[in-house]
mmCIF file with all atom_site columns, C-alpha atoms and ligand atoms in Angstrom:
data_model
loop_
_atom_site.group_PDB
_atom_site.id
_atom_site.type_symbol
_atom_site.label_atom_id
_atom_site.label_alt_id
_atom_site.label_comp_id
_atom_site.label_asym_id
_atom_site.label_entity_id
_atom_site.label_seq_id
_atom_site.pdbx_PDB_ins_code
_atom_site.Cartn_x
_atom_site.Cartn_y
_atom_site.Cartn_z
_atom_site.occupancy
_atom_site.B_iso_or_equiv
_atom_site.pdbx_formal_charge
_atom_site.auth_seq_id
_atom_site.auth_comp_id
_atom_site.auth_asym_id
_atom_site.auth_atom_id
_atom_site.pdbx_PDB_model_num
ATOM   1   C  CA  . MET A 1 1   ? -42.857 -35.913 47.740 1.00 83.00 ? 1   MET A CA  1
ATOM   2   C  CA  . GLU A 1 2   ? -39.236 -34.775 47.514 1.00 90.00 ? 2   GLU A CA  1
ATOM   3   C  CA  . GLU A 1 3   ? -40.114 -32.971 44.319 1.00 94.00 ? 3   GLU A CA  1
ATOM   4   C  CA  . PHE A 1 4   ? -42.771 -30.869 46.048 1.00 96.00 ? 4   PHE A CA  1
ATOM   5   C  CA  . LYS A 1 5   ? -40.577 -30.237 49.027 1.00 97.00 ? 5   LYS A CA  1
ATOM   6   C  CA  . LYS A 1 6   ? -37.958 -28.806 46.704 1.00 97.00 ? 6   LYS A CA  1
ATOM   7   C  CA  . LEU A 1 7   ? -40.544 -26.656 44.936 1.00 97.00 ? 7   LEU A CA  1
ATOM   8   C  CA  . LEU A 1 8   ? -41.800 -25.353 48.268 1.00 97.00 ? 8   LEU A CA  1
ATOM   9   C  CA  . ILE A 1 9   ? -38.359 -24.543 49.586 1.00 97.00 ? 9   ILE A CA  1
ATOM   10  C  CA  . GLU A 1 10  ? -37.503 -22.690 46.393 1.00 97.00 ? 10  GLU A CA  1
ATOM   11  C  CA  . LYS A 1 11  ? -40.750 -20.770 46.605 1.00 97.00 ? 11  LYS A CA  1
ATOM   12  C  CA  . LYS A 1 12  ? -40.108 -19.902 50.226 1.00 96.00 ? 12  LYS A CA  1
ATOM   13  C  CA  . GLN A 1 13  ? -36.674 -18.518 49.382 1.00 96.00 ? 13  GLN A CA  1
ATOM   14  C  CA  . ARG A 1 14  ? -38.118 -16.469 46.540 1.00 96.00 ? 14  ARG A CA  1
ATOM   15  C  CA  . ILE A 1 15  ? -40.808 -14.960 48.736 1.00 95.00 ? 15  ILE A CA  1
ATOM   16  C  CA  . GLU A 1 16  ? -38.359 -14.231 51.558 1.00 94.00 ? 16  GLU A CA  1
ATOM   17  C  CA  . GLN A 1 17  ? -36.033 -12.522 49.140 1.00 93.00 ? 17  GLN A CA  1
ATOM   18  C  CA  . GLU A 1 18  ? -38.833 -10.370 47.778 1.00 92.00 ? 18  GLU A CA  1
ATOM   19  C  CA  . LEU A 1 19  ? -39.978 -9.486  51.272 1.00 90.00 ? 19  LEU A CA  1
ATOM   20  C  CA  . SER A 1 20  ? -36.502 -8.583  52.410 1.00 90.00 ? 20  SER A CA  1
ATOM   21  C  CA  . GLN A 1 21  ? -36.377 -5.838  49.789 1.00 86.00 ? 21  GLN A CA  1
ATOM   22  C  CA  . PHE A 1 22  ? -38.859 -3.741  51.702 1.00 80.00 ? 22  PHE A CA  1
ATOM   23  C  CA  . ALA A 1 23  ? -39.579 -5.457  54.967 1.00 82.00 ? 23  ALA A CA  1
ATOM   24  C  CA  . ASN A 1 24  ? -37.720 -6.605  58.043 1.00 81.00 ? 24  ASN A CA  1
ATOM   25  C  CA  . LYS A 1 25  ? -38.218 -10.020 59.439 1.00 78.00 ? 25  LYS A CA  1
ATOM   26  C  CA  . ASP A 1 26  ? -39.515 -9.742  62.955 1.00 73.00 ? 26  ASP A CA  1
ATOM   27  C  CA  . PRO A 1 27  ? -36.977 -11.652 65.043 1.00 71.00 ? 27  PRO A CA  1
ATOM   28  C  CA  . LYS A 1 28  ? -39.481 -12.222 67.838 1.00 73.00 ? 28  LYS A CA  1
ATOM   29  C  CA  . LEU A 1 29  ? -42.261 -13.659 65.738 1.00 67.00 ? 29  LEU A CA  1
ATOM   30  C  CA  . LYS A 1 30  ? -41.768 -16.547 63.412 1.00 66.00 ? 30  LYS A CA  1
ATOM   31  C  CA  . ASN A 1 31  ? -42.786 -15.772 59.851 1.00 67.00 ? 31  ASN A CA  1
ATOM   32  C  CA  . ASP A 1 32  ? -43.769 -12.222 60.568 1.00 72.00 ? 32  ASP A CA  1
ATOM   33  C  CA  . TRP A 1 33  ? -42.451 -9.381  58.486 1.00 72.00 ? 33  TRP A CA  1
ATOM   34  C  CA  . ASP A 1 34  ? -42.761 -5.654  58.986 1.00 77.00 ? 34  ASP A CA  1
ATOM   35  C  CA  . SER A 1 35  ? -42.504 -3.049  56.319 1.00 70.00 ? 35  SER A CA  1
ATOM   36  C  CA  . ARG A 1 36  ? -39.796 -0.589  57.142 1.00 69.00 ? 36  ARG A CA  1
ATOM   37  C  CA  . TYR A 1 37  ? -41.667 2.419   58.308 1.00 62.00 ? 37  TYR A CA  1
ATOM   38  C  CA  . PRO A 1 38  ? -40.570 5.653   56.669 1.00 57.00 ? 38  PRO A CA  1
ATOM   39  C  CA  . ARG A 1 39  ? -38.226 7.796   58.661 1.00 53.00 ? 39  ARG A CA  1
ATOM   40  C  CA  . VAL A 1 40  ? -40.701 10.586  59.236 1.00 50.00 ? 40  VAL A CA  1
ATOM   41  C  CA  . GLN A 1 41  ? -38.411 12.499  61.540 1.00 51.00 ? 41  GLN A CA  1
ATOM   42  C  CA  . GLU A 1 42  ? -35.679 12.858  58.977 1.00 55.00 ? 42  GLU A CA  1
ATOM   43  C  CA  . GLY A 1 43  ? -35.978 15.154  55.980 1.00 57.00 ? 43  GLY A CA  1
ATOM   44  C  CA  . GLY A 1 44  ? -38.691 17.648  55.235 1.00 65.00 ? 44  GLY A CA  1
ATOM   45  C  CA  . LEU A 1 45  ? -42.418 17.142  55.351 1.00 67.00 ? 45  LEU A CA  1
ATOM   46  C  CA  . GLU A 1 46  ? -42.606 16.673  51.618 1.00 71.00 ? 46  GLU A CA  1
ATOM   47  C  CA  . GLU A 1 47  ? -40.164 13.826  51.710 1.00 71.00 ? 47  GLU A CA  1
ATOM   48  C  CA  . ALA A 1 48  ? -42.007 12.235  54.603 1.00 72.00 ? 48  ALA A CA  1
ATOM   49  C  CA  . ALA A 1 49  ? -45.278 12.432  52.694 1.00 76.00 ? 49  ALA A CA  1
ATOM   50  C  CA  . SER A 1 50  ? -43.858 10.597  49.711 1.00 78.00 ? 50  SER A CA  1
ATOM   51  C  CA  . GLU A 1 51  ? -42.381 7.956   51.979 1.00 76.00 ? 51  GLU A CA  1
ATOM   52  C  CA  . VAL A 1 52  ? -45.714 7.441   53.681 1.00 78.00 ? 52  VAL A CA  1
ATOM   53  C  CA  . GLU A 1 53  ? -47.279 7.064   50.272 1.00 80.00 ? 53  GLU A CA  1
ATOM   54  C  CA  . GLN A 1 54  ? -44.723 4.474   49.344 1.00 77.00 ? 54  GLN A CA  1
ATOM   55  C  CA  . TYR A 1 55  ? -45.342 2.666   52.583 1.00 77.00 ? 55  TYR A CA  1
ATOM   56  C  CA  . SER A 1 56  ? -49.071 2.416   51.966 1.00 82.00 ? 56  SER A CA  1
ATOM   57  C  CA  . GLU A 1 57  ? -48.312 0.984   48.535 1.00 82.00 ? 57  GLU A CA  1
ATOM   58  C  CA  . THR A 1 58  ? -45.976 -1.705  49.758 1.00 84.00 ? 58  THR A CA  1
ATOM   59  C  CA  . LEU A 1 59  ? -48.193 -2.745  52.660 1.00 85.00 ? 59  LEU A CA  1
ATOM   60  C  CA  . PRO A 1 60  ? -50.702 -4.789  50.616 1.00 89.00 ? 60  PRO A CA  1
ATOM   61  C  CA  . VAL A 1 61  ? -47.823 -6.373  48.697 1.00 89.00 ? 61  VAL A CA  1
ATOM   62  C  CA  . GLU A 1 62  ? -46.137 -7.289  51.950 1.00 89.00 ? 62  GLU A CA  1
ATOM   63  C  CA  . HIS A 1 63  ? -49.369 -8.695  53.257 1.00 90.00 ? 63  HIS A CA  1
ATOM   64  C  CA  . SER A 1 64  ? -49.976 -10.923 50.264 1.00 93.00 ? 64  SER A CA  1
ATOM   65  C  CA  . LEU A 1 65  ? -46.372 -12.163 50.262 1.00 94.00 ? 65  LEU A CA  1
ATOM   66  C  CA  . GLU A 1 66  ? -46.668 -12.892 53.955 1.00 93.00 ? 66  GLU A CA  1
ATOM   67  C  CA  . LEU A 1 67  ? -49.824 -14.927 53.371 1.00 94.00 ? 67  LEU A CA  1
ATOM   68  C  CA  . GLN A 1 68  ? -48.113 -16.848 50.584 1.00 95.00 ? 68  GLN A CA  1
ATOM   69  C  CA  . LEU A 1 69  ? -45.188 -17.518 52.861 1.00 95.00 ? 69  LEU A CA  1
ATOM   70  C  CA  . GLN A 1 70  ? -47.521 -18.814 55.561 1.00 95.00 ? 70  GLN A CA  1
ATOM   71  C  CA  . ASP A 1 71  ? -49.145 -21.187 53.074 1.00 96.00 ? 71  ASP A CA  1
ATOM   72  C  CA  . VAL A 1 72  ? -45.762 -22.419 51.895 1.00 97.00 ? 72  VAL A CA  1
ATOM   73  C  CA  . ASN A 1 73  ? -44.588 -22.980 55.478 1.00 96.00 ? 73  ASN A CA  1
ATOM   74  C  CA  . ALA A 1 74  ? -47.811 -24.771 56.339 1.00 96.00 ? 74  ALA A CA  1
ATOM   75  C  CA  . ALA A 1 75  ? -47.346 -27.039 53.329 1.00 97.00 ? 75  ALA A CA  1
ATOM   76  C  CA  . LEU A 1 76  ? -43.788 -27.831 54.440 1.00 97.00 ? 76  LEU A CA  1
ATOM   77  C  CA  . GLU A 1 77  ? -45.158 -28.747 57.861 1.00 96.00 ? 77  GLU A CA  1
ATOM   78  C  CA  . ARG A 1 78  ? -47.723 -31.017 56.245 1.00 95.00 ? 78  ARG A CA  1
ATOM   79  C  CA  . ILE A 1 79  ? -44.894 -32.789 54.431 1.00 96.00 ? 79  ILE A CA  1
ATOM   80  C  CA  . GLU A 1 80  ? -43.197 -33.375 57.793 1.00 95.00 ? 80  GLU A CA  1
ATOM   81  C  CA  . GLN A 1 81  ? -46.432 -34.654 59.278 1.00 94.00 ? 81  GLN A CA  1
ATOM   82  C  CA  . GLY A 1 82  ? -47.211 -36.851 56.303 1.00 94.00 ? 82  GLY A CA  1
ATOM   83  C  CA  . THR A 1 83  ? -50.493 -35.147 55.503 1.00 94.00 ? 83  THR A CA  1
ATOM   84  C  CA  . TYR A 1 84  ? -49.276 -33.257 52.472 1.00 96.00 ? 84  TYR A CA  1
ATOM   85  C  CA  . GLY A 1 85  ? -51.321 -33.444 49.277 1.00 96.00 ? 85  GLY A CA  1
ATOM   86  C  CA  . LYS A 1 86  ? -54.692 -34.030 50.904 1.00 95.00 ? 86  LYS A CA  1
ATOM   87  C  CA  . CYS A 1 87  ? -57.535 -31.592 50.500 1.00 96.00 ? 87  CYS A CA  1
ATOM   88  C  CA  . GLU A 1 88  ? -58.352 -29.887 53.794 1.00 93.00 ? 88  GLU A CA  1
ATOM   89  C  CA  . ASN A 1 89  ? -62.003 -29.850 52.931 1.00 96.00 ? 89  ASN A CA  1
ATOM   90  C  CA  . CYS A 1 90  ? -62.919 -33.193 51.364 1.00 96.00 ? 90  CYS A CA  1
ATOM   91  C  CA  . LYS A 1 91  ? -59.743 -35.100 52.406 1.00 95.00 ? 91  LYS A CA  1
ATOM   92  C  CA  . LYS A 1 92  ? -59.240 -36.424 48.908 1.00 96.00 ? 92  LYS A CA  1
ATOM   93  C  CA  . GLU A 1 93  ? -55.836 -36.441 47.284 1.00 96.00 ? 93  GLU A CA  1
ATOM   94  C  CA  . ILE A 1 94  ? -55.009 -33.244 45.443 1.00 97.00 ? 94  ILE A CA  1
ATOM   95  C  CA  . SER A 1 95  ? -53.973 -33.974 41.872 1.00 96.00 ? 95  SER A CA  1
ATOM   96  C  CA  . LYS A 1 96  ? -50.296 -33.990 41.074 1.00 95.00 ? 96  LYS A CA  1
ATOM   97  C  CA  . GLU A 1 97  ? -50.793 -31.483 38.270 1.00 95.00 ? 97  GLU A CA  1
ATOM   98  C  CA  . ARG A 1 98  ? -52.371 -29.048 40.679 1.00 96.00 ? 98  ARG A CA  1
ATOM   99  C  CA  . LEU A 1 99  ? -49.587 -29.462 43.218 1.00 96.00 ? 99  LEU A CA  1
ATOM   100 C  CA  . GLN A 1 100 ? -46.994 -28.898 40.541 1.00 94.00 ? 100 GLN A CA  1
ATOM   101 C  CA  . ALA A 1 101 ? -48.631 -25.602 39.646 1.00 94.00 ? 101 ALA A CA  1
ATOM   102 C  CA  . LEU A 1 102 ? -49.369 -24.625 43.244 1.00 95.00 ? 102 LEU A CA  1
ATOM   103 C  CA  . PRO A 1 103 ? -47.327 -26.716 45.656 1.00 96.00 ? 103 PRO A CA  1
ATOM   104 C  CA  . GLU A 1 104 ? -48.797 -24.962 48.724 1.00 96.00 ? 104 GLU A CA  1
ATOM   105 C  CA  . ALA A 1 105 ? -52.390 -25.796 47.706 1.00 96.00 ? 105 ALA A CA  1
ATOM   106 C  CA  . LYS A 1 106 ? -54.611 -26.658 50.660 1.00 95.00 ? 106 LYS A CA  1
ATOM   107 C  CA  . LEU A 1 107 ? -57.699 -27.558 48.670 1.00 96.00 ? 107 LEU A CA  1
ATOM   108 C  CA  . CYS A 1 108 ? -58.293 -29.735 45.657 1.00 96.00 ? 108 CYS A CA  1
ATOM   109 C  CA  . SER A 1 109 ? -59.459 -28.001 42.489 1.00 94.00 ? 109 SER A CA  1
ATOM   110 C  CA  . GLU A 1 110 ? -63.061 -29.109 43.058 1.00 95.00 ? 110 GLU A CA  1
ATOM   111 C  CA  . CYS A 1 111 ? -63.251 -27.523 46.506 1.00 96.00 ? 111 CYS A CA  1
ATOM   112 C  CA  . THR A 1 112 ? -61.491 -24.355 45.339 1.00 93.00 ? 112 THR A CA  1
ATOM   113 C  CA  . ASN A 1 113 ? -64.080 -23.810 42.638 1.00 88.00 ? 113 ASN A CA  1
ATOM   114 C  CA  . LYS A 1 114 ? -67.027 -24.245 44.936 1.00 79.00 ? 114 LYS A CA  1
HETATM 115 ZN ZN1 . LIG B 2 .   ? -61.470 -31.188 48.123 1.00 62.90 ? 201 LIG B ZN1 1
#
């Protein structure tokens, strides 16, 4: 269990670091990040347009990192609650190999492939 906790914490730090490169953590909401919106007022229109473009590119990345972070946090909570490593669907134990590859896994490999 300690092994997976360590993996999860490391993963969480990695994701948070990646997110912090282009997003601000929302201090009011736990685990919510916002992409820094381009400063449209500053600079010319051309510059603003390219910043908006950049923003629309980073948004899906931010979203997927945020989802990953949520899964990692949920897995850490399951460790605290003692329910970690059980498939949310069939309640069977998730294999150790699978958890090593994907420590935040919620489903066993059988249920994932259904
Ligand atoms: Zn299952």
